[in-house]
XYZ file of C-alpha atoms in Angstrom:
348
model
C 13.991 8.471 -18.445
C 15.248 5.166 -17.024
C 16.075 1.957 -18.907
C 15.405 -1.284 -17.042
C 14.618 -4.946 -17.678
C 11.141 -5.658 -19.030
C 10.724 -8.646 -16.700
C 10.900 -6.212 -13.749
C 7.717 -4.451 -14.879
C 5.926 -7.439 -16.422
C 2.537 -8.187 -14.813
C 2.507 -11.860 -15.782
C 2.734 -13.975 -12.627
C 5.127 -16.886 -12.591
C 5.664 -19.811 -10.264
C 8.514 -22.084 -9.266
C 11.826 -21.340 -7.566
C 15.524 -21.069 -8.360
C 16.060 -24.826 -7.965
C 13.061 -26.099 -9.926
C 12.996 -23.309 -12.523
C 10.367 -20.639 -13.217
C 7.245 -21.043 -15.338
C 4.139 -19.021 -16.092
C 1.351 -19.811 -13.640
C -1.113 -19.503 -16.527
C -0.930 -18.286 -20.141
C -0.299 -14.552 -20.127
C 0.473 -11.890 -22.718
C 3.179 -9.641 -21.292
C 2.170 -6.076 -20.444
C 3.540 -3.535 -17.935
C 2.357 -2.928 -14.395
C 0.446 0.170 -13.386
C 2.593 3.272 -12.945
C 1.062 3.593 -9.454
C 3.065 0.513 -8.414
C 6.518 1.488 -9.699
C 9.000 4.141 -8.569
C 12.645 4.944 -9.157
C 14.995 5.679 -6.277
C 18.332 7.443 -6.691
C 21.209 8.695 -4.600
C 22.433 5.657 -2.684
C 24.939 2.876 -3.277
C 23.938 0.253 -0.703
C 20.761 -0.689 1.150
C 22.310 0.776 4.293
C 21.920 4.186 2.617
C 18.371 3.562 1.413
C 16.962 6.147 3.831
C 18.766 8.853 1.831
C 17.145 7.870 -1.463
C 15.326 10.315 -3.713
C 12.130 8.592 -4.908
C 10.508 9.714 -8.169
C 7.135 8.468 -9.519
C 6.865 6.954 -13.001
C 4.505 8.557 -15.538
C 4.623 5.938 -18.304
C 6.138 2.545 -19.118
C 7.141 1.193 -22.522
C 8.134 -2.459 -22.995
C 9.934 -3.743 -26.096
C 7.267 -4.877 -28.537
C 9.022 -8.228 -29.074
C 9.486 -8.976 -25.342
C 8.197 -12.299 -24.097
C 7.647 -13.003 -20.387
C 10.737 -14.280 -18.595
C 9.730 -17.943 -18.077
C 9.112 -18.324 -21.831
C 12.567 -17.153 -22.895
C 13.658 -20.756 -23.446
C 10.451 -22.799 -23.382
C 6.775 -22.333 -24.035
C 5.527 -23.301 -20.583
C 1.905 -22.854 -21.636
C 2.318 -26.037 -23.724
C 4.033 -28.138 -21.051
C 2.941 -31.653 -20.176
C 3.630 -33.350 -16.848
C 4.968 -36.918 -16.897
C 4.220 -39.660 -14.368
C 7.077 -38.473 -12.150
C 5.806 -34.893 -12.092
C 8.453 -33.454 -14.444
C 7.579 -30.803 -17.016
C 8.245 -31.434 -20.715
C 7.985 -28.253 -22.778
C 8.567 -27.214 -26.360
C 11.742 -25.190 -26.938
C 11.610 -21.711 -28.453
C 13.765 -19.937 -30.998
C 13.398 -16.776 -28.902
C 15.909 -18.012 -26.365
C 18.756 -15.983 -27.869
C 16.690 -12.778 -28.239
C 14.508 -12.142 -25.175
C 14.236 -8.369 -25.908
C 14.203 -7.820 -22.147
C 14.018 -4.017 -22.270
C 11.668 -1.399 -20.846
C 11.791 2.390 -20.641
C 10.332 4.320 -17.704
C 9.359 7.960 -18.119
C 9.638 9.879 -14.846
C 7.178 12.464 -13.576
C 10.035 14.748 -12.521
C 13.797 14.963 -13.077
C 16.095 13.193 -10.644
C 17.945 15.958 -8.843
C 21.107 13.860 -8.629
C 21.292 13.831 -12.434
C 21.095 17.594 -12.730
C 23.739 19.356 -14.867
C 26.835 20.391 -12.972
C 27.340 17.221 -10.952
C 31.113 16.851 -10.466
C 32.468 13.840 -12.395
C 34.820 13.091 -9.508
C 31.887 12.116 -7.308
C 32.304 8.550 -8.554
C 29.516 5.960 -8.668
C 27.469 7.833 -6.068
C 24.225 7.380 -7.980
C 22.370 4.104 -8.078
C 18.990 3.671 -9.710
C 16.796 0.853 -8.524
C 13.329 -0.160 -9.578
C 10.685 -0.147 -6.860
C 7.776 -2.452 -7.430
C 5.259 -4.662 -5.690
C 6.446 -8.226 -5.206
C 3.172 -10.075 -5.728
C 3.897 -12.638 -8.435
C 7.655 -12.048 -8.466
C 8.442 -12.749 -4.811
C 10.514 -15.825 -5.748
C 12.368 -14.129 -8.588
C 15.800 -13.805 -7.019
C 17.313 -12.660 -10.317
C 15.551 -9.282 -10.140
C 16.845 -6.600 -7.787
C 13.668 -5.208 -6.322
C 12.582 -2.984 -3.490
C 9.186 -1.764 -2.478
C 7.967 1.774 -1.911
C 4.744 3.097 -0.473
C 2.661 5.916 -1.862
C 2.329 8.969 0.343
C -1.363 9.666 0.667
C -2.677 13.095 -0.240
C -6.033 14.696 0.300
C -8.365 15.744 -2.491
C -12.052 16.135 -3.186
C -14.694 18.592 -2.129
C -13.785 20.585 0.952
C -17.311 21.943 0.986
C -18.797 18.512 1.608
C -16.227 17.707 4.298
C -16.704 20.937 6.217
C -20.366 21.865 5.775
C -22.352 18.620 5.841
C -22.911 16.433 8.904
C -23.925 12.774 8.849
C -24.689 12.833 12.568
C -28.418 12.653 11.875
C -31.263 10.252 12.662
C -30.761 8.706 9.218
C -27.303 7.339 10.043
C -27.359 7.406 13.856
C -30.988 6.805 14.917
C -30.087 5.907 18.507
C -27.597 8.729 19.009
C -24.844 6.351 20.126
C -22.329 7.209 17.423
C -22.789 10.951 17.803
C -23.359 11.157 21.553
C -23.019 14.868 22.347
C -21.578 14.018 25.760
C -18.551 12.289 24.171
C -15.696 14.503 23.016
C -14.033 13.429 19.746
C -11.224 14.371 17.369
C -10.833 14.114 13.611
C -7.850 12.119 12.386
C -5.648 14.976 11.216
C -6.042 16.837 14.503
C -5.120 13.656 16.383
C -2.093 13.088 14.142
C -0.884 16.660 14.665
C -0.999 16.111 18.433
C 0.753 12.745 18.182
C 3.468 14.236 15.980
C 4.613 16.420 18.890
C 5.313 13.252 20.922
C 7.567 11.389 18.477
C 11.000 12.102 16.952
C 11.048 14.397 13.921
C 12.435 11.596 11.739
C 9.579 9.192 12.610
C 7.293 8.133 9.732
C 3.552 7.706 10.141
C 2.989 3.972 9.704
C -0.492 2.851 10.789
C -3.734 4.451 12.010
C -6.729 2.716 13.562
C -9.962 3.765 15.218
C -12.721 1.728 16.800
C -10.641 -0.816 18.692
C -11.372 -1.149 22.390
C -12.738 2.139 23.683
C -12.249 4.031 20.403
C -15.471 4.785 18.499
C -15.779 6.436 15.095
C -18.839 8.553 14.328
C -20.411 9.102 10.857
C -18.506 12.389 10.535
C -15.124 10.677 10.900
C -14.404 11.777 14.471
C -13.239 9.319 17.144
C -12.828 9.550 20.904
C -9.559 7.620 20.599
C -7.057 7.205 17.769
C -4.208 4.689 17.685
C -1.199 5.816 15.630
C 2.026 3.932 14.994
C 5.235 5.596 13.774
C 8.154 3.849 12.096
C 11.759 4.855 12.921
C 13.918 4.617 9.753
C 17.156 2.828 10.542
C 16.004 2.047 14.079
C 16.415 -1.719 13.675
C 18.284 -4.099 11.419
C 16.262 -5.146 8.376
C 13.928 -6.937 7.909
C 12.751 -5.693 11.320
C 11.578 -2.172 12.021
C 11.452 -0.115 15.225
C 8.171 1.672 15.966
C 6.581 4.057 18.465
C 2.856 3.874 19.275
C 0.730 6.832 20.332
C -2.862 6.834 21.596
C -4.604 10.191 21.282
C -7.878 11.218 22.897
C -9.256 14.747 23.455
C -7.949 14.777 27.026
C -4.789 12.667 27.026
C -1.913 11.262 24.979
C -0.183 7.977 25.764
C 3.148 6.980 24.166
C 4.877 3.598 24.324
C 7.365 1.477 22.356
C 5.997 -1.870 21.113
C 8.328 -4.697 20.071
C 9.988 -4.430 16.670
C 7.795 -5.312 13.702
C 8.556 -7.462 10.647
C 8.726 -5.436 7.437
C 7.129 -6.782 4.261
C 9.322 -4.478 2.165
C 11.822 -1.649 2.533
C 9.856 1.577 3.185
C 10.587 4.614 1.034
C 7.947 7.064 2.296
C 5.622 7.533 5.272
C 1.880 7.522 4.847
C -0.129 10.741 5.164
C -3.232 10.789 7.335
C -6.535 10.916 5.455
C -9.220 13.521 5.870
C -11.309 11.220 8.076
C -14.503 13.269 7.685
C -14.465 13.184 3.904
C -13.295 9.549 3.788
C -16.115 8.346 6.083
C -18.731 10.439 4.261
C -17.617 9.025 0.905
C -17.589 5.465 2.264
C -21.142 5.829 3.641
C -22.309 7.173 0.267
C -20.560 4.273 -1.475
C -22.332 1.797 0.792
C -25.658 3.482 0.112
C -25.131 3.238 -3.645
C -24.534 -0.499 -3.174
C -27.824 -0.869 -1.285
C -26.329 -0.956 2.219
C -28.144 1.399 4.581
C -25.766 2.647 7.274
C -27.469 2.946 10.656
C -25.236 3.042 13.729
C -26.630 0.788 16.468
C -23.468 0.557 18.554
C -20.676 3.070 18.986
C -18.197 0.561 17.496
C -20.074 -0.065 14.239
C -17.767 2.198 12.192
C -14.034 1.653 11.990
C -11.158 3.190 9.981
C -7.779 1.602 9.251
C -4.941 3.226 7.345
C -1.619 1.419 7.022
C 1.716 1.470 5.261
C 2.138 -0.919 2.326
C 5.240 -2.438 3.933
C 3.313 -3.456 7.030
C 1.601 -6.479 5.539
C 2.613 -6.297 1.906
C -1.030 -5.864 0.979
C -2.447 -3.798 -1.868
C -5.482 -3.008 0.335
C -4.092 -0.302 2.580
C -7.008 1.850 3.714
C -10.346 0.447 4.881
C -13.522 1.793 6.444
C -15.711 -0.968 7.845
C -19.379 -0.883 8.830
C -20.864 -3.588 11.063
C -24.552 -4.414 10.781
C -26.594 -7.234 12.331
C -25.470 -9.850 9.800
C -21.798 -9.038 9.309
C -19.194 -6.532 8.133
C -19.055 -4.355 5.032
C -15.543 -3.244 4.059
C -14.956 -0.226 1.818
C -11.360 -0.173 0.591
C -9.936 3.247 -0.230
C -7.143 4.360 -2.524
C -4.242 6.524 -1.367
C -6.411 9.635 -1.737
C -9.237 8.185 0.368
C -11.546 7.513 -2.592
C -13.700 4.318 -2.352
C -12.568 1.700 -4.853
C -14.042 -1.631 -3.710
C -16.745 -3.054 -1.436
C -16.447 -6.424 0.313
C -18.678 -8.277 2.766
C -17.998 -10.810 5.511
C -20.760 -12.419 7.543
C -20.566 -12.398 11.323
C -19.388 -16.024 11.504
C -16.276 -15.186 9.447
């Protein structure tokens, strides 16, 4: 169990900055974020030691029942009026002296550093810090925050992934996506080969297929995978050092791109998806939405998997299908399950 400030887990978005003051962007009743967005890290004293942290998921969140969102501790910003000079005039609140800014986080597993038997002479070696997504709170300098990514894990029906093929006339009527003369690899095989080419401490950071000469077939195999690995501590924050690896059935190419800009401080690598199951599920999801997948060009299917700290986006994993009119994007959760379908016409 961890006690923290309720404003650190509050989902209500607020605007403003430290000079102008904070205010609710719109009326909002305070409630906690999803447990999928929040983690607790332990075992380090400074951000220079962050790579040593033990990260534990949160199973439940309880906010004080009398808590009111941070911007309304002193004023009711939902009742503000703007004068001719653009200044806010808001009604004061009696709650100012009692914000009840408390929340309790229940952890999915014990923190090993808190285990019985820790020597008291070890001093303040343990530091707990809340990990959360920065969306509405990115200007809230009063909250000590730090972002973690979820390590992806596989799940679902192995029978469907291993026994069924979508390389049929239904999905590939011209035979371009499943050309028998083109040798291909599934993602996890490609990642296993790339892993032998990078340092043991490197973290899997981004995966793409379908760019340039890489083509993804309806069974999730590609003739070329692009994988990027992040090197913890390899560059001074907020930059990150990376290694890129291109894997095909016959060759592996390794190079070092320029440092990247980090959107947050990484806490975990990503784990490669089961590309066969992910593509099968995405095609089924498209079919249920009335989109008939028929590969007309070898580049019509594309898979992207990326670390949350790469762009700071909540949409991390995407399988796209290109038809005559535009692009259909199936976003996937950390387990590769379809969660959302978007469309963009060819002009966009």
